[in-house]
PDB file of C-alpha atoms in Angstrom:
ATOM      1  CA  MET R   1      20.305 -21.767 -15.571  1.00 63.00           C
ATOM      2  CA  ARG R   2      17.020 -22.758 -14.632  1.00 78.00           C
ATOM      3  CA  ALA R   3      13.849 -22.019 -16.700  1.00 91.00           C
ATOM      4  CA  TYR R   4      11.143 -20.777 -15.353  1.00 95.00           C
ATOM      5  CA  SER R   5       7.284 -21.077 -16.555  1.00 96.00           C
ATOM      6  CA  LEU R   6       4.910 -18.310 -16.501  1.00 96.00           C
ATOM      7  CA  ASN R   7       3.210 -20.074 -13.407  1.00 96.00           C
ATOM      8  CA  ASP R   8       6.372 -19.767 -11.498  1.00 96.00           C
ATOM      9  CA  VAL R   9       6.039 -15.838 -12.132  1.00 97.00           C
ATOM     10  CA  HIS R  10       2.340 -15.780 -11.313  1.00 96.00           C
ATOM     11  CA  ALA R  11       3.500 -17.434  -7.747  1.00 95.00           C
ATOM     12  CA  THR R  12       5.652 -14.314  -7.258  1.00 96.00           C
ATOM     13  CA  ARG R  13       2.932 -11.746  -7.766  1.00 95.00           C
ATOM     14  CA  LYS R  14       1.414  -9.989  -4.416  1.00 92.00           C
ATOM     15  CA  ARG R  15      -1.285 -11.556  -2.610  1.00 90.00           C
ATOM     16  CA  ARG R  16      -3.063  -8.291  -2.792  1.00 91.00           C
ATOM     17  CA  ASP R  17      -2.645  -5.706  -5.070  1.00 93.00           C
ATOM     18  CA  SER R  18      -4.377  -2.478  -6.977  1.00 93.00           C
ATOM     19  CA  TRP R  19      -7.021  -2.980  -9.345  1.00 94.00           C
ATOM     20  CA  TRP R  20      -4.734  -1.132 -11.834  1.00 96.00           C
ATOM     21  CA  THR R  21      -1.950  -3.473 -11.379  1.00 96.00           C
ATOM     22  CA  VAL R  22      -4.052  -6.494 -11.218  1.00 95.00           C
ATOM     23  CA  PHE R  23      -5.732  -6.240 -14.530  1.00 95.00           C
ATOM     24  CA  LEU R  24      -4.045  -3.729 -16.385  1.00 96.00           C
ATOM     25  CA  VAL R  25      -0.103  -4.177 -15.530  1.00 97.00           C
ATOM     26  CA  ASP R  26       0.358  -7.183 -14.425  1.00 97.00           C
ATOM     27  CA  PRO R  27      -0.755  -9.230 -17.688  1.00 96.00           C
ATOM     28  CA  VAL R  28       2.095  -7.470 -19.506  1.00 97.00           C
ATOM     29  CA  ALA R  29       4.577  -7.413 -16.655  1.00 97.00           C
ATOM     30  CA  CYS R  30       4.584 -11.153 -15.742  1.00 97.00           C
ATOM     31  CA  ARG R  31       5.213 -12.097 -19.566  1.00 97.00           C
ATOM     32  CA  LEU R  32       8.124  -9.585 -19.443  1.00 97.00           C
ATOM     33  CA  THR R  33       9.290 -10.803 -16.420  1.00 97.00           C
ATOM     34  CA  LEU R  34       9.366 -14.470 -17.731  1.00 97.00           C
ATOM     35  CA  PHE R  35      11.273 -13.057 -20.562  1.00 96.00           C
ATOM     36  CA  VAL R  36      14.044 -11.175 -18.339  1.00 96.00           C
ATOM     37  CA  ALA R  37      14.184 -14.097 -16.271  1.00 96.00           C
ATOM     38  CA  ASN R  38      14.941 -16.730 -18.487  1.00 95.00           C
ATOM     39  CA  HIS R  39      16.956 -14.666 -21.095  1.00 94.00           C
ATOM     40  CA  THR R  40      18.946 -12.199 -19.342  1.00 94.00           C
ATOM     41  CA  ALA R  41      21.051 -11.269 -16.068  1.00 93.00           C
ATOM     42  CA  ILE R  42      19.451  -8.405 -15.069  1.00 95.00           C
ATOM     43  CA  THR R  43      19.131  -7.989 -11.378  1.00 96.00           C
ATOM     44  CA  PRO R  44      15.972  -6.179  -9.474  1.00 96.00           C
ATOM     45  CA  ASN R  45      18.115  -3.210  -8.702  1.00 96.00           C
ATOM     46  CA  GLY R  46      19.240  -2.668 -12.254  1.00 97.00           C
ATOM     47  CA  LEU R  47      15.436  -3.109 -13.112  1.00 97.00           C
ATOM     48  CA  THR R  48      14.484  -0.346 -10.558  1.00 97.00           C
ATOM     49  CA  ARG R  49      17.373   2.019 -12.003  1.00 97.00           C
ATOM     50  CA  LEU R  50      15.699   1.291 -15.665  1.00 97.00           C
ATOM     51  CA  SER R  51      12.220   2.194 -13.900  1.00 97.00           C
ATOM     52  CA  LEU R  52      13.572   5.698 -12.550  1.00 97.00           C
ATOM     53  CA  ILE R  53      15.431   6.310 -15.915  1.00 98.00           C
ATOM     54  CA  LEU R  54      11.901   5.820 -17.725  1.00 98.00           C
ATOM     55  CA  GLY R  55      10.184   7.863 -15.245  1.00 98.00           C
ATOM     56  CA  MET R  56      12.849  10.539 -16.257  1.00 98.00           C
ATOM     57  CA  VAL R  57      12.013  10.327 -19.805  1.00 98.00           C
ATOM     58  CA  SER R  58       8.406  10.484 -19.394  1.00 98.00           C
ATOM     59  CA  ALA R  59       8.768  13.545 -17.095  1.00 98.00           C
ATOM     60  CA  VAL R  60      10.848  15.389 -20.092  1.00 98.00           C
ATOM     61  CA  CYS R  61       7.924  14.117 -22.542  1.00 98.00           C
ATOM     62  CA  PHE R  62       5.561  15.806 -20.284  1.00 98.00           C
ATOM     63  CA  GLY R  63       7.709  19.083 -19.614  1.00 98.00           C
ATOM     64  CA  PHE R  64       7.588  19.241 -23.843  1.00 97.00           C
ATOM     65  CA  GLY R  65       4.142  19.066 -23.849  1.00 96.00           C
ATOM     66  CA  GLN R  66       3.832  15.359 -25.408  1.00 97.00           C
ATOM     67  CA  LEU R  67       1.223  14.047 -23.357  1.00 98.00           C
ATOM     68  CA  VAL R  68       0.563  11.089 -24.940  1.00 98.00           C
ATOM     69  CA  ALA R  69       4.231   9.958 -25.072  1.00 98.00           C
ATOM     70  CA  GLY R  70       4.739  10.937 -21.549  1.00 98.00           C
ATOM     71  CA  ALA R  71       1.885   8.582 -20.523  1.00 98.00           C
ATOM     72  CA  LEU R  72       2.991   5.707 -22.490  1.00 98.00           C
ATOM     73  CA  VAL R  73       6.656   5.725 -21.243  1.00 98.00           C
ATOM     74  CA  PHE R  74       5.425   6.549 -17.736  1.00 98.00           C
ATOM     75  CA  TYR R  75       3.089   3.398 -18.126  1.00 98.00           C
ATOM     76  CA  VAL R  76       6.492   1.374 -19.115  1.00 98.00           C
ATOM     77  CA  SER R  77       8.414   2.460 -16.011  1.00 98.00           C
ATOM     78  CA  PHE R  78       5.436   1.421 -13.723  1.00 98.00           C
ATOM     79  CA  ALA R  79       5.319  -2.259 -15.239  1.00 97.00           C
ATOM     80  CA  VAL R  80       9.062  -2.220 -15.226  1.00 97.00           C
ATOM     81  CA  ASP R  81       8.965  -1.054 -11.463  1.00 97.00           C
ATOM     82  CA  CYS R  82       6.345  -4.059 -10.872  1.00 96.00           C
ATOM     83  CA  MET R  83       9.173  -6.303 -12.643  1.00 97.00           C
ATOM     84  CA  ASP R  84      11.818  -5.820  -9.899  1.00 95.00           C
ATOM     85  CA  GLY R  85       9.952  -7.277  -7.010  1.00 95.00           C
ATOM     86  CA  LYS R  86       8.881 -10.353  -9.183  1.00 96.00           C
ATOM     87  CA  ILE R  87      12.514 -11.159 -10.153  1.00 96.00           C
ATOM     88  CA  ALA R  88      13.603 -10.932  -6.844  1.00 95.00           C
ATOM     89  CA  ARG R  89      11.079 -13.298  -5.491  1.00 95.00           C
ATOM     90  CA  LEU R  90      11.436 -15.556  -8.408  1.00 95.00           C
ATOM     91  CA  LYS R  91      15.497 -15.706  -8.153  1.00 93.00           C
ATOM     92  CA  GLY R  92      15.911 -14.996  -4.282  1.00 92.00           C
ATOM     93  CA  THR R  93      18.255 -12.049  -5.528  1.00 92.00           C
ATOM     94  CA  GLY R  94      16.677  -9.320  -3.399  1.00 90.00           C
ATOM     95  CA  THR R  95      18.522  -6.858  -1.217  1.00 92.00           C
ATOM     96  CA  ALA R  96      17.872  -4.592   1.528  1.00 92.00           C
ATOM     97  CA  PHE R  97      19.263  -1.869  -0.660  1.00 94.00           C
ATOM     98  CA  GLY R  98      16.672  -2.637  -3.023  1.00 93.00           C
ATOM     99  CA  LEU R  99      13.711  -2.073  -0.901  1.00 92.00           C
ATOM    100  CA  TRP R 100      15.061   1.519  -0.215  1.00 94.00           C
ATOM    101  CA  LEU R 101      16.037   2.045  -4.053  1.00 95.00           C
ATOM    102  CA  ASP R 102      12.534   0.988  -4.963  1.00 94.00           C
ATOM    103  CA  TYR R 103      10.898   3.145  -2.577  1.00 91.00           C
ATOM    104  CA  VAL R 104      12.895   6.174  -3.057  1.00 93.00           C
ATOM    105  CA  GLY R 105      12.693   5.686  -6.862  1.00 95.00           C
ATOM    106  CA  ASP R 106       9.070   5.690  -6.941  1.00 95.00           C
ATOM    107  CA  ARG R 107       8.966   9.148  -5.257  1.00 94.00           C
ATOM    108  CA  VAL R 108      11.481  10.681  -7.355  1.00 96.00           C
ATOM    109  CA  ARG R 109       9.759   9.528 -10.238  1.00 97.00           C
ATOM    110  CA  VAL R 110       6.266  10.773  -9.327  1.00 97.00           C
ATOM    111  CA  VAL R 111       7.655  14.230  -8.117  1.00 96.00           C
ATOM    112  CA  CYS R 112       9.727  14.698 -11.517  1.00 97.00           C
ATOM    113  CA  CYS R 113       6.568  13.594 -13.453  1.00 98.00           C
ATOM    114  CA  ALA R 114       4.317  16.054 -11.576  1.00 98.00           C
ATOM    115  CA  ALA R 115       6.531  18.618 -12.042  1.00 98.00           C
ATOM    116  CA  GLY R 116       7.151  17.947 -16.048  1.00 98.00           C
ATOM    117  CA  LEU R 117       3.711  18.109 -16.266  1.00 98.00           C
ATOM    118  CA  ALA R 118       2.864  21.435 -14.495  1.00 98.00           C
ATOM    119  CA  PHE R 119       5.522  23.242 -16.427  1.00 97.00           C
ATOM    120  CA  GLY R 120       4.709  21.779 -19.667  1.00 97.00           C
ATOM    121  CA  GLN R 121       1.333  22.879 -19.383  1.00 97.00           C
ATOM    122  CA  TYR R 122       2.125  26.003 -17.866  1.00 97.00           C
ATOM    123  CA  VAL R 123       4.484  26.974 -20.436  1.00 97.00           C
ATOM    124  CA  THR R 124       1.701  26.307 -23.045  1.00 95.00           C
ATOM    125  CA  THR R 125      -1.120  27.695 -21.593  1.00 95.00           C
ATOM    126  CA  GLY R 126       0.181  30.001 -18.702  1.00 96.00           C
ATOM    127  CA  ASP R 127      -2.386  28.772 -16.569  1.00 96.00           C
ATOM    128  CA  VAL R 128      -1.124  28.700 -12.892  1.00 97.00           C
ATOM    129  CA  ALA R 129      -3.655  26.197 -12.279  1.00 97.00           C
ATOM    130  CA  TYR R 130      -1.058  23.424 -13.642  1.00 97.00           C
ATOM    131  CA  ILE R 131       1.617  24.552 -11.080  1.00 97.00           C
ATOM    132  CA  LEU R 132      -1.089  24.080  -8.195  1.00 97.00           C
ATOM    133  CA  LEU R 133      -1.824  20.728  -9.802  1.00 96.00           C
ATOM    134  CA  GLY R 134       1.661  19.829 -10.107  1.00 97.00           C
ATOM    135  CA  ALA R 135       2.457  20.851  -6.318  1.00 97.00           C
ATOM    136  CA  GLY R 136      -0.840  19.229  -5.343  1.00 96.00           C
ATOM    137  CA  VAL R 137       0.121  15.947  -6.606  1.00 97.00           C
ATOM    138  CA  ALA R 138       3.567  15.731  -5.113  1.00 95.00           C
ATOM    139  CA  VAL R 139       2.292  16.548  -1.837  1.00 95.00           C
ATOM    140  CA  LEU R 140      -0.811  14.118  -1.868  1.00 94.00           C
ATOM    141  CA  ASP R 141       1.984  11.637  -2.928  1.00 93.00           C
ATOM    142  CA  LEU R 142       4.612  12.525  -0.281  1.00 91.00           C
ATOM    143  CA  PHE R 143       1.769  12.643   2.539  1.00 91.00           C
ATOM    144  CA  ARG R 144       0.476   9.219   1.581  1.00 90.00           C
ATOM    145  CA  TYR R 145       3.942   7.285   1.840  1.00 85.00           C
ATOM    146  CA  VAL R 146       4.566   9.011   4.939  1.00 87.00           C
ATOM    147  CA  ASN R 147       1.680   8.419   6.506  1.00 89.00           C
ATOM    148  CA  ALA R 148       1.203   4.777   5.764  1.00 86.00           C
ATOM    149  CA  PRO R 149       4.112   3.710   7.681  1.00 88.00           C
ATOM    150  CA  GLN R 150       3.253   5.696  10.567  1.00 89.00           C
ATOM    151  CA  MET R 151      -0.339   4.038  10.810  1.00 89.00           C
ATOM    152  CA  LYS R 152       1.130   0.417  10.511  1.00 88.00           C
ATOM    153  CA  ARG R 153       3.685   1.257  13.394  1.00 90.00           C
ATOM    154  CA  VAL R 154       0.463   2.582  15.496  1.00 89.00           C
ATOM    155  CA  ARG R 155      -1.428  -0.826  14.512  1.00 86.00           C
ATOM    156  CA  GLU R 156       1.554  -2.836  15.790  1.00 88.00           C
ATOM    157  CA  VAL R 157       1.923  -0.814  18.956  1.00 87.00           C
ATOM    158  CA  VAL R 158      -1.543  -1.519  19.947  1.00 85.00           C
ATOM    159  CA  LYS R 159      -1.584  -4.892  19.083  1.00 84.00           C
ATOM    160  CA  GLU R 160       1.531  -5.462  20.946  1.00 86.00           C
ATOM    161  CA  ASN R 161       0.038  -3.703  24.121  1.00 83.00           C
ATOM    162  CA  ARG R 162      -3.282  -5.617  23.844  1.00 82.00           C
ATOM    163  CA  LEU R 163      -1.135  -8.954  23.835  1.00 84.00           C
ATOM    164  CA  GLU R 164       0.690  -7.506  27.112  1.00 81.00           C
ATOM    165  CA  GLN R 165      -2.575  -6.855  28.403  1.00 80.00           C
ATOM    166  CA  LEU R 166      -4.001 -10.435  27.872  1.00 82.00           C
ATOM    167  CA  ALA R 167      -0.725 -12.007  29.075  1.00 82.00           C
ATOM    168  CA  ALA R 168      -1.077  -9.588  32.337  1.00 81.00           C
ATOM    169  CA  ASP R 169      -4.761 -10.710  32.829  1.00 78.00           C
ATOM    170  CA  ALA R 170      -3.757 -14.394  32.189  1.00 82.00           C
ATOM    171  CA  GLU R 171      -0.710 -14.119  34.868  1.00 81.00           C
ATOM    172  CA  ALA R 172      -3.315 -12.576  37.568  1.00 82.00           C
ATOM    173  CA  ALA R 173      -5.730 -15.413  36.927  1.00 82.00           C
ATOM    174  CA  ALA R 174      -3.022 -17.768  37.381  1.00 78.00           C
ATOM    175  CA  LEU R 175      -2.210 -16.053  40.695  1.00 77.00           C
ATOM    176  CA  THR R 176      -5.443 -16.598  41.916  1.00 74.00           C
ATOM    177  CA  ALA R 177      -5.916 -20.299  41.172  1.00 66.00           C
ATOM    178  CA  LEU R 178      -4.432 -23.694  41.842  1.00 49.00           C
ATOM    179  CA  PRO R 179      -0.840 -24.040  41.961  1.00 52.00           C
ATOM    180  CA  GLU R 180      -0.809 -26.619  38.978  1.00 48.00           C
ATOM    181  CA  SER R 181      -3.528 -24.581  36.871  1.00 43.00           C
ATOM    182  CA  ARG R 182      -2.093 -23.030  33.942  1.00 44.00           C
ATOM    183  CA  GLU R 183      -3.195 -20.252  31.532  1.00 45.00           C
ATOM    184  CA  SER R 184      -6.847 -21.068  30.580  1.00 46.00           C
ATOM    185  CA  PRO R 185      -7.785 -22.095  27.351  1.00 45.00           C
ATOM    186  CA  GLU R 186      -9.881 -19.152  27.007  1.00 46.00           C
ATOM    187  CA  SER R 187      -6.997 -16.644  27.345  1.00 44.00           C
ATOM    188  CA  LEU R 188      -5.112 -18.535  24.721  1.00 39.00           C
ATOM    189  CA  GLU R 189      -8.242 -18.248  22.476  1.00 46.00           C
ATOM    190  CA  SER R 190      -8.103 -14.727  23.226  1.00 46.00           C
ATOM    191  CA  ARG R 191      -4.691 -14.347  22.019  1.00 45.00           C
ATOM    192  CA  GLU R 192      -4.992 -16.298  18.601  1.00 45.00           C
ATOM    193  CA  SER R 193      -8.037 -14.004  18.017  1.00 46.00           C
ATOM    194  CA  LEU R 194      -6.687 -10.959  18.552  1.00 43.00           C
ATOM    195  CA  ASP R 195      -7.103  -9.787  14.831  1.00 47.00           C
ATOM    196  CA  GLN R 196     -10.656 -10.797  14.896  1.00 49.00           C
ATOM    197  CA  GLU R 197     -11.584  -9.268  18.194  1.00 47.00           C
ATOM    198  CA  ILE R 198     -10.454  -5.825  17.590  1.00 48.00           C
ATOM    199  CA  PRO R 199     -12.459  -5.334  14.249  1.00 53.00           C
ATOM    200  CA  GLU R 200     -15.231  -6.877  15.931  1.00 52.00           C
ATOM    201  CA  SER R 201     -14.481  -4.366  18.745  1.00 52.00           C
ATOM    202  CA  ILE R 202     -14.436  -1.367  16.018  1.00 51.00           C
ATOM    203  CA  GLU R 203     -17.716  -2.810  14.689  1.00 52.00           C
ATOM    204  CA  ARG R 204     -19.735  -2.539  17.767  1.00 53.00           C
ATOM    205  CA  ALA R 205     -18.277   1.245  18.401  1.00 51.00           C
ATOM    206  CA  THR R 206     -19.563   2.343  15.156  1.00 51.00           C
ATOM    207  CA  PRO R 207     -23.234   3.031  14.809  1.00 53.00           C
ATOM    208  CA  ARG R 208     -25.200   1.030  12.179  1.00 55.00           C
ATOM    209  CA  ALA R 209     -22.083  -0.650  11.453  1.00 52.00           C
ATOM    210  CA  SER R 210     -22.737  -4.115  11.325  1.00 62.00           C
ATOM    211  CA  ARG R 211     -25.018  -4.165   8.112  1.00 67.00           C
ATOM    212  CA  SER R 212     -22.937  -2.307   5.923  1.00 64.00           C
ATOM    213  CA  THR R 213     -19.585  -4.284   7.507  1.00 67.00           C
ATOM    214  CA  ARG R 214     -21.546  -7.662   6.255  1.00 72.00           C
ATOM    215  CA  ARG R 215     -21.617  -6.129   2.781  1.00 72.00           C
ATOM    216  CA  GLY R 216     -18.301  -4.710   2.978  1.00 68.00           C
ATOM    217  CA  ARG R 217     -16.683  -8.374   3.975  1.00 76.00           C
ATOM    218  CA  ARG R 218     -18.831 -10.208   0.988  1.00 79.00           C
ATOM    219  CA  LEU R 219     -17.132  -7.677  -1.378  1.00 78.00           C
ATOM    220  CA  GLY R 220     -13.720  -7.891   0.380  1.00 74.00           C
ATOM    221  CA  ARG R 221     -13.963 -11.755  -0.489  1.00 82.00           C
ATOM    222  CA  PHE R 222     -14.944 -11.230  -3.874  1.00 81.00           C
ATOM    223  CA  PHE R 223     -11.911  -8.850  -4.344  1.00 84.00           C
ATOM    224  CA  ALA R 224      -9.504 -11.372  -2.539  1.00 84.00           C
ATOM    225  CA  ARG R 225     -10.701 -13.924  -5.065  1.00 86.00           C
ATOM    226  CA  HIS R 226      -9.051 -11.519  -7.624  1.00 84.00           C
ATOM    227  CA  ARG R 227      -6.136 -10.694  -5.600  1.00 90.00           C
ATOM    228  CA  VAL R 228      -7.577  -6.995  -5.858  1.00 91.00           C
ATOM    229  CA  ARG R 229      -7.352  -4.634  -2.605  1.00 87.00           C
ATOM    230  CA  SER R 230     -10.355  -3.726  -0.942  1.00 78.00           C
ATOM    231  CA  HIS R 231      -9.559  -0.264  -1.155  1.00 77.00           C
ATOM    232  CA  LEU R 232     -10.335   0.889  -4.707  1.00 80.00           C
ATOM    233  CA  ILE R 233      -8.233   4.075  -4.897  1.00 89.00           C
ATOM    234  CA  SER R 234      -4.470   4.219  -3.637  1.00 90.00           C
ATOM    235  CA  GLY R 235      -1.395   5.878  -4.882  1.00 92.00           C
ATOM    236  CA  ILE R 236      -1.190   3.536  -7.729  1.00 94.00           C
ATOM    237  CA  GLU R 237      -4.612   4.378  -9.255  1.00 96.00           C
ATOM    238  CA  PHE R 238      -3.975   8.131  -8.773  1.00 97.00           C
ATOM    239  CA  HIS R 239      -0.959   7.977 -10.343  1.00 97.00           C
ATOM    240  CA  ALA R 240      -2.602   5.997 -13.283  1.00 97.00           C
ATOM    241  CA  ALA R 241      -5.159   8.721 -13.408  1.00 97.00           C
ATOM    242  CA  VAL R 242      -2.904  11.718 -13.355  1.00 98.00           C
ATOM    243  CA  PHE R 243       0.161  10.394 -15.478  1.00 98.00           C
ATOM    244  CA  VAL R 244      -1.575   8.115 -17.620  1.00 98.00           C
ATOM    245  CA  VAL R 245      -5.565   8.192 -18.182  1.00 98.00           C
ATOM    246  CA  ALA R 246      -5.781  11.820 -18.226  1.00 98.00           C
ATOM    247  CA  PRO R 247      -2.910  12.800 -20.728  1.00 98.00           C
ATOM    248  CA  LEU R 248      -4.119  10.028 -23.113  1.00 98.00           C
ATOM    249  CA  ILE R 249      -7.385  11.748 -23.145  1.00 98.00           C
ATOM    250  CA  GLY R 250      -6.056  14.920 -23.565  1.00 96.00           C
ATOM    251  CA  VAL R 251      -5.483  18.389 -22.291  1.00 96.00           C
ATOM    252  CA  ALA R 252      -8.966  19.043 -21.379  1.00 96.00           C
ATOM    253  CA  ALA R 253      -9.004  16.088 -19.143  1.00 97.00           C
ATOM    254  CA  LEU R 254      -5.653  16.815 -16.848  1.00 97.00           C
ATOM    255  CA  LEU R 255      -7.156  19.124 -14.272  1.00 97.00           C
ATOM    256  CA  PRO R 256     -10.691  17.498 -13.770  1.00 97.00           C
ATOM    257  CA  VAL R 257      -9.383  13.916 -13.821  1.00 97.00           C
ATOM    258  CA  SER R 258      -6.389  14.758 -11.602  1.00 97.00           C
ATOM    259  CA  ILE R 259      -8.783  16.428  -8.895  1.00 97.00           C
ATOM    260  CA  VAL R 260     -11.131  13.981  -8.899  1.00 97.00           C
ATOM    261  CA  ALA R 261      -8.704  11.222  -8.311  1.00 96.00           C
ATOM    262  CA  GLY R 262      -7.062  13.325  -5.874  1.00 96.00           C
ATOM    263  CA  VAL R 263     -10.258  13.921  -3.746  1.00 96.00           C
ATOM    264  CA  LEU R 264     -11.107  10.315  -3.793  1.00 95.00           C
ATOM    265  CA  LEU R 265      -7.636   9.138  -2.619  1.00 94.00           C
ATOM    266  CA  LEU R 266      -7.550  11.978   0.008  1.00 94.00           C
ATOM    267  CA  LEU R 267     -10.991  10.750   1.208  1.00 94.00           C
ATOM    268  CA  ASN R 268      -9.420   7.082   1.252  1.00 92.00           C
ATOM    269  CA  GLU R 269      -6.622   8.430   3.448  1.00 92.00           C
ATOM    270  CA  VAL R 270      -9.152  10.152   5.787  1.00 93.00           C
ATOM    271  CA  PHE R 271     -10.690   6.661   6.012  1.00 92.00           C
ATOM    272  CA  LEU R 272      -8.277   4.749   6.845  1.00 90.00           C
ATOM    273  CA  ILE R 273      -6.793   7.325   9.625  1.00 92.00           C
ATOM    274  CA  TYR R 274     -10.563   7.127  11.163  1.00 92.00           C
ATOM    275  CA  ARG R 275     -10.408   3.390  10.904  1.00 89.00           C
ATOM    276  CA  MET R 276      -6.813   3.653  12.716  1.00 89.00           C
ATOM    277  CA  TRP R 277      -8.353   5.771  15.315  1.00 90.00           C
ATOM    278  CA  LEU R 278     -11.436   3.555  16.276  1.00 88.00           C
ATOM    279  CA  PHE R 279      -8.570   0.937  16.510  1.00 84.00           C
ATOM    280  CA  THR R 280      -6.745   2.781  18.923  1.00 84.00           C
ATOM    281  CA  ARG R 281      -9.788   3.506  20.776  1.00 82.00           C
ATOM    282  CA  VAL R 282     -10.607  -0.438  21.678  1.00 72.00           C
ATOM    283  CA  VAL R 283      -7.184  -0.725  23.073  1.00 60.00           C
ATOM    284  CA  PRO R 284      -5.166   2.511  23.860  1.00 52.00           C
ATOM    285  CA  ALA R 285      -1.759   2.494  22.530  1.00 47.00           C
ATOM    286  CA  ALA R 286      -0.066   3.531  25.898  1.00 49.00           C
ATOM    287  CA  PRO R 287       3.569   3.903  26.135  1.00 51.00           C
ATOM    288  CA  HIS R 288       5.595   1.334  28.125  1.00 50.00           C
ATOM    289  CA  PRO R 289       6.620   2.567  31.499  1.00 50.00           C
ATOM    290  CA  GLN R 290       9.969   3.154  31.915  1.00 51.00           C
ATOM    291  CA  GLU R 291      12.083   0.952  34.328  1.00 47.00           C
ATOM    292  CA  ALA R 292      11.798   2.208  37.753  1.00 45.00           C
ATOM    293  CA  PRO R 293      15.260   3.719  39.083  1.00 50.00           C
ATOM    294  CA  ARG R 294      17.486   1.345  41.115  1.00 50.00           C
ATOM    295  CA  VAL R 295      17.987   2.001  44.635  1.00 47.00           C
ATOM    296  CA  SER R 296      21.348   1.106  46.392  1.00 50.00           C
ATOM    297  CA  VAL R 297      20.786  -0.796  49.576  1.00 43.00           C
TER     298      VAL R 297
END
C-alpha cells in the first residue's frame, strides 16, 4: 500500500474554505487523515457515518446539559466530516452516494444538535427562548442549504443564456459579412471573458461601488492566498459559534452568541441574494423557447 505524505494530504484540501476550517480544523483533520490513509482501510463513507454518529453523541450531551462535552464532540464530528472528502480525493475512492450521504448527514447532525441543545436548556431553565433558539438554528441551516444550490442554478442559467446571446450575435454578424469571414476576434474574446464581464456590469449598476469593490478585490486576493473564502460568515462559522464557541463559554453565552451568529449569517445570505439579483438584471435569465409545433404539409 502506498505511503502518503502530509503534502499529499494538503493537496486534497479545497481551494477555498471557511476560515474556521482553514485555521482551526484542517491542521488537526489533515494529520488525522494522514494516519487514517496510511494505517487503516476506512472508506470515505465510513468516515461520514462516524461523523454522523459523533454528531448524535454531541446532541445527546447537549440534551443532558453537558455543554462542554457536547461542544468537544461536535468539533471532533466536524473534523471527521472534513476527513472524508480528503480521503476520497487522496485515494480516489469517492462515490456519488457518498456525496448524498455527506450532505444529508450534515443536515441531520445540525438539526439533532439544535434539538438537543434546546431540549437540554429548556429542561434545566424552563425558558422557552431556548426552544425558539433550536428552531431558529434548524430553519436557518435548512434555508441556507436549500437556497445555495438554487442560486448556483440561476447563475448557470444566466451564463448559458449569455453565451447563447453572444453566439446569436456572432451568427448575425457573420451573415452580414463576407462569405469567407469567420467569427470576429471580439466575439471570441467576449465569450472567454464572460465571467469578468458580468461582474463589471454589476459594478457599473451599483452606485459608488467601484472603490469599495477594488478594496474588496484586494481583500479577496489576501484571503485567496490563505485559502479563505471572501465571505467570513457561512454555515460552518454559524455551526461553530452555536455548537462549539457558545457552549464552551457557558450557558450565559448560548443565546447572545447564537443570535449574533444567526443575524450575521442571515445578512450574508441577503447580500448573496442581492448579488444574484444584480447578476440576473445584467443578463435576464429568460426561459428557453419551446420548439414550434410541426405542421404537416
